[in-house]
Coordinates of C-alpha atoms in Angstrom, one line a residue:
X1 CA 164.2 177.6 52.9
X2 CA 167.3 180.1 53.2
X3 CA 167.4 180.7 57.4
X4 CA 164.4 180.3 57.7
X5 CA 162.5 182.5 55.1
X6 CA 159.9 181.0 52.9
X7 CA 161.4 181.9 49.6
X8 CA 158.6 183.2 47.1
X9 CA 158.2 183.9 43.6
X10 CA 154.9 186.0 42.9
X11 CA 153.1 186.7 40.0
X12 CA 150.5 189.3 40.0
X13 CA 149.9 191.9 36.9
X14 CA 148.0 194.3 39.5
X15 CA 151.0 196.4 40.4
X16 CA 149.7 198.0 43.8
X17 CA 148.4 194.8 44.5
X18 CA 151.7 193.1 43.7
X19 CA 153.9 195.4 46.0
X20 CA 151.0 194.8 49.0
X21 CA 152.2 191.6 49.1
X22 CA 155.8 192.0 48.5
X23 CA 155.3 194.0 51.7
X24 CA 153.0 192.1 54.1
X25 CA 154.8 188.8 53.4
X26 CA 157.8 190.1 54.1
X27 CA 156.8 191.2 57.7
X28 CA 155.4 187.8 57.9
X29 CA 158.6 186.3 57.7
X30 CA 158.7 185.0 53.8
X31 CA 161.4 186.5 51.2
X32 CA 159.9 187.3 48.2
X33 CA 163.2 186.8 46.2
X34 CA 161.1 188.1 42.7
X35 CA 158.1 189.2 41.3
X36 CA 156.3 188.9 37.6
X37 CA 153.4 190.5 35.7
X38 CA 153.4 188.2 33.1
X39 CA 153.0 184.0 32.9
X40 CA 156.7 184.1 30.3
X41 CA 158.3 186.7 33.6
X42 CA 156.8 183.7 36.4
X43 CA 158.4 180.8 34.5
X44 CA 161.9 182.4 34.0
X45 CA 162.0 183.8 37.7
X46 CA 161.5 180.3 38.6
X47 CA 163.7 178.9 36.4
X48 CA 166.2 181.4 38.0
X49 CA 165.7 181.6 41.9
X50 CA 164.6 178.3 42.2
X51 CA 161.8 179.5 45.6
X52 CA 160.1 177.9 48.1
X53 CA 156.2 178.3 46.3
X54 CA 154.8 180.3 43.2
X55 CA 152.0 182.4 43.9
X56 CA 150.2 182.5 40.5
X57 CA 147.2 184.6 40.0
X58 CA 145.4 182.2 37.2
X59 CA 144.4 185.9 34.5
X60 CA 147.5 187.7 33.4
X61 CA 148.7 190.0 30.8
X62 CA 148.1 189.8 27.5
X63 CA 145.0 187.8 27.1
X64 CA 143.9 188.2 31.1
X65 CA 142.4 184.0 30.3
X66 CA 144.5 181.0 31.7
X67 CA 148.0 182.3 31.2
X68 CA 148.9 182.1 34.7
X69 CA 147.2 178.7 35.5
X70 CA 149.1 177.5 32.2
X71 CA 152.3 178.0 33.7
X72 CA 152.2 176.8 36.9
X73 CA 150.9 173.9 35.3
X74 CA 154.3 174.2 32.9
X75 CA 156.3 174.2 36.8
X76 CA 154.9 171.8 37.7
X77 CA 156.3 169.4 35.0
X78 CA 159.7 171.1 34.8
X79 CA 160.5 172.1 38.6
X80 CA 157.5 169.4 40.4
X81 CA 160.3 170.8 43.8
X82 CA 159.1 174.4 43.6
X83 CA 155.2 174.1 45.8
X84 CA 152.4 176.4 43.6
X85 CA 149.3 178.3 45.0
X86 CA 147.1 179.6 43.1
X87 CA 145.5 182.6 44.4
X88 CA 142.9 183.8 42.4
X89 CA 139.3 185.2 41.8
X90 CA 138.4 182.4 39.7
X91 CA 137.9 178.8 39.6
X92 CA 139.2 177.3 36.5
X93 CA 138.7 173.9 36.7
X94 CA 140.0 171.9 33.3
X95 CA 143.6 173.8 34.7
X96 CA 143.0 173.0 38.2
X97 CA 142.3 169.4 37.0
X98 CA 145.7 169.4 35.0
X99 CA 147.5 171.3 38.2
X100 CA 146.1 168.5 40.5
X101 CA 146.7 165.4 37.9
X102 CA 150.2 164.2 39.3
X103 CA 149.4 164.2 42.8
X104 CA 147.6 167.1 45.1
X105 CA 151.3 167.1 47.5
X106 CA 152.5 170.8 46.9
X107 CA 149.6 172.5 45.9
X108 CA 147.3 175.1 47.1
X109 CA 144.3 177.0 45.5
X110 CA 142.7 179.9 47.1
X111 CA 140.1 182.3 46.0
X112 CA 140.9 186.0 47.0
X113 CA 137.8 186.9 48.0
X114 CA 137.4 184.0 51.0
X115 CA 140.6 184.5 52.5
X116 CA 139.6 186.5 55.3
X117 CA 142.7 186.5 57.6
X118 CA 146.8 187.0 56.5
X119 CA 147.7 184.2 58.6
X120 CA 145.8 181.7 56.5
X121 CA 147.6 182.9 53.2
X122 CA 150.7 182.4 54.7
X123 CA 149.9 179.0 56.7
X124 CA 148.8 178.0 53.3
X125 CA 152.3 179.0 51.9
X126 CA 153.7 177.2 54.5
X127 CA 152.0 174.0 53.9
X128 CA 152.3 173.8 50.3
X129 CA 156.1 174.4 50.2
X130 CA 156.6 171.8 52.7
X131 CA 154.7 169.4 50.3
X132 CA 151.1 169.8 51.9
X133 CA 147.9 170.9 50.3
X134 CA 145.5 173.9 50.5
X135 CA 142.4 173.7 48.8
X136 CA 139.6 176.2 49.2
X137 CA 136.4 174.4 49.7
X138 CA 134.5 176.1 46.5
X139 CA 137.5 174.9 44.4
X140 CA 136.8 171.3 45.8
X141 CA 133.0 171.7 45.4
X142 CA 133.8 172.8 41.2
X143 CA 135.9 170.1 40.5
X144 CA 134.1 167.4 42.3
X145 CA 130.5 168.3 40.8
X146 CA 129.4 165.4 38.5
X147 CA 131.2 163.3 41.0
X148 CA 130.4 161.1 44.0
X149 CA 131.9 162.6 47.2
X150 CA 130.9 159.8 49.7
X151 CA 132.4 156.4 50.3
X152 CA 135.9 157.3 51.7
X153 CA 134.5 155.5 54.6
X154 CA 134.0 152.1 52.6
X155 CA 137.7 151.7 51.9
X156 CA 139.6 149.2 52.8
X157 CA 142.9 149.8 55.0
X158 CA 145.1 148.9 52.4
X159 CA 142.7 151.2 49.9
X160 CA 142.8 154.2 52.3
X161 CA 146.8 153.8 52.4
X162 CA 147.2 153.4 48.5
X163 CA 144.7 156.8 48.1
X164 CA 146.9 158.6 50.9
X165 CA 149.8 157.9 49.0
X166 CA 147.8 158.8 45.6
X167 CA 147.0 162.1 47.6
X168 CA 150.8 162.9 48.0
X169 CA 151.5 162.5 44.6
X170 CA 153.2 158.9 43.8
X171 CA 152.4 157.4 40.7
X172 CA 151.3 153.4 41.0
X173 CA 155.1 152.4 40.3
X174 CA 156.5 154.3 43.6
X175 CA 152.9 153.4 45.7
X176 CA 153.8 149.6 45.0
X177 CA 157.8 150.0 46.2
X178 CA 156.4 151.8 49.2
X179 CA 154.0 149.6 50.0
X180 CA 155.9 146.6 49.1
X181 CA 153.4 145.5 46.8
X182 CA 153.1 144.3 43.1
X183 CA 152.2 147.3 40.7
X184 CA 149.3 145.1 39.6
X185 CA 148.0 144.8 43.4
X186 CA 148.3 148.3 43.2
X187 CA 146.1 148.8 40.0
X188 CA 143.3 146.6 41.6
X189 CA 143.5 148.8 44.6
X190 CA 143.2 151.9 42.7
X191 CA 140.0 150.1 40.6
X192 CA 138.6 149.3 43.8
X193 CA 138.7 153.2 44.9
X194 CA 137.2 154.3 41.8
X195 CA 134.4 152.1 42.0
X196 CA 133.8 152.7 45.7
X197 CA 133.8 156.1 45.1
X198 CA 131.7 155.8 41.9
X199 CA 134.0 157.5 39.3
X200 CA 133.5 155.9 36.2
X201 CA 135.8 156.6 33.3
X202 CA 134.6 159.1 31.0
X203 CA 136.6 161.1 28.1
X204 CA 136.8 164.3 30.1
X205 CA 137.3 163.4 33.8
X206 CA 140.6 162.6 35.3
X207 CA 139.4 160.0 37.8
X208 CA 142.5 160.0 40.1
X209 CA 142.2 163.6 40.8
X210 CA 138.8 163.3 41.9
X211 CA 139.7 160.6 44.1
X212 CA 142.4 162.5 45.5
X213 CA 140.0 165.2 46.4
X214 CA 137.2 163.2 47.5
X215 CA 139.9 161.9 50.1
X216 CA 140.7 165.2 51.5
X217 CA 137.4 166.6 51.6
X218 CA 136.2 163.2 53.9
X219 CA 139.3 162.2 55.7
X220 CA 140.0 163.1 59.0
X221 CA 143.1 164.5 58.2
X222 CA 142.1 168.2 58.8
X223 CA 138.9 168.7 57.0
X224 CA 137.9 172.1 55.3
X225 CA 137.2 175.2 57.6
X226 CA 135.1 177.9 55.9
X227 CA 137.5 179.9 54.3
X228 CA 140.9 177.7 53.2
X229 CA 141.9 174.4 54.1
X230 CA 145.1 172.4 54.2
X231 CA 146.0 168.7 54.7
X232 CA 149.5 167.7 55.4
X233 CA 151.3 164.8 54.2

């Protein structure tokens, strides 16, 4: 952050809707340093100011599908430094998967509609560029369905500390130098969470998201309030 301002790139095709927020973040003390109506405009403005956080609506111009979703899951492989929320209408959840497959540290989803309060949009900017997380709870009930969300209790201590650091985004490699572990221990730990938590390997279900999210909707690390919800590192 440049003195202080939560640098922001935003991407929203809705042009009054677009300057709205240009103007309410900037009295909120964030510098939206550019803006795009298109998912090609969002990637090369980050490619260029290098912000804070993206705010990605998921529908934009031309097809008004995934295009938005698609690129911030493109940031997140090229610049994983630059925090994304998604800040939408709509839960897509094979992109949210993809979003949320190399860790949940950085990364926000909230629906439009639930987000009763400015300060929670902007708390949720917050968090996200400083490597946190804010999930909306619908977003977290959509990608969990199918799944078990119970027995985060059952984990063992070293279990709960290898998910936390799942949670944050380190792969089994960096979780076994932090932990000062083999990176085989850590595969048996990571087993032992999936079968506690009951995700069994199937083609379409990425089982270390799930057991990311299944952490942060159980843990006491801040729980989910009824309209957003955020979990620090």
């Amino acid at each position: 952050m440049t003195d202080g301002l939560l640098r922001v790139v935003l991407a929203e095709d809705s042009v009054v809707l677009r300057d709205g927020m240009v103007e309410l973040l900037g009295a909120r003390g964030c510098e939206v340093v550019a803006t795009a109506g298109t998912a090609p405009e969002l990637l090369a403005r980050v490619a260029e100011y290098r912000p804070d956080v993206a705010v990605v609506d998921i529908r934009m111009p031309p097809t008004h599908t995934d295009e938005g979703i698609r690129a911030a899951v493109e940031i997140r492989e090229v610049s994983p430094e630059v925090g994304i929320l998604v800040f939408s209408q709509h839960v897509e959840t094979a992109w949210a998967s993809r979003l949320l497959a190399g860790g949940a540290a950085g990364v926000g989803y909230l629906l439009k509609e639930r987000v009763a309060r400015t300060s929670e949009f902007v708390d949720a900017l917050h968090r996200v560029a400083e490597s946190g997380v804010a999930l909306d709870p619908e977003v977290v009930t959509r990608l969990m369905r199918g799944g078990r969300r119970s027995g985060v209790d059952t984990l063992t201590p070293r279990e709960r500390e290898v998910l936390d650091l799942m949670a944050q985004g380190h792969s089994n490699r960096s979780v076994a130098a932090l932990l000062v572990v083999s990176e085989r221990a850590v595969e048996k730990h990571v087993a032992a969470v999936f079968t506690k938590l009951g995700l069994r390997a199937t083609h379409t279900d990425n089982r270390r998201v799930k057991a990311v999210l299944a952490y942060l909707a159980e843990s006491g690390g801040g729980g989910f309030s009824a309209d957003a919800s955020a979990v620090r590192r």
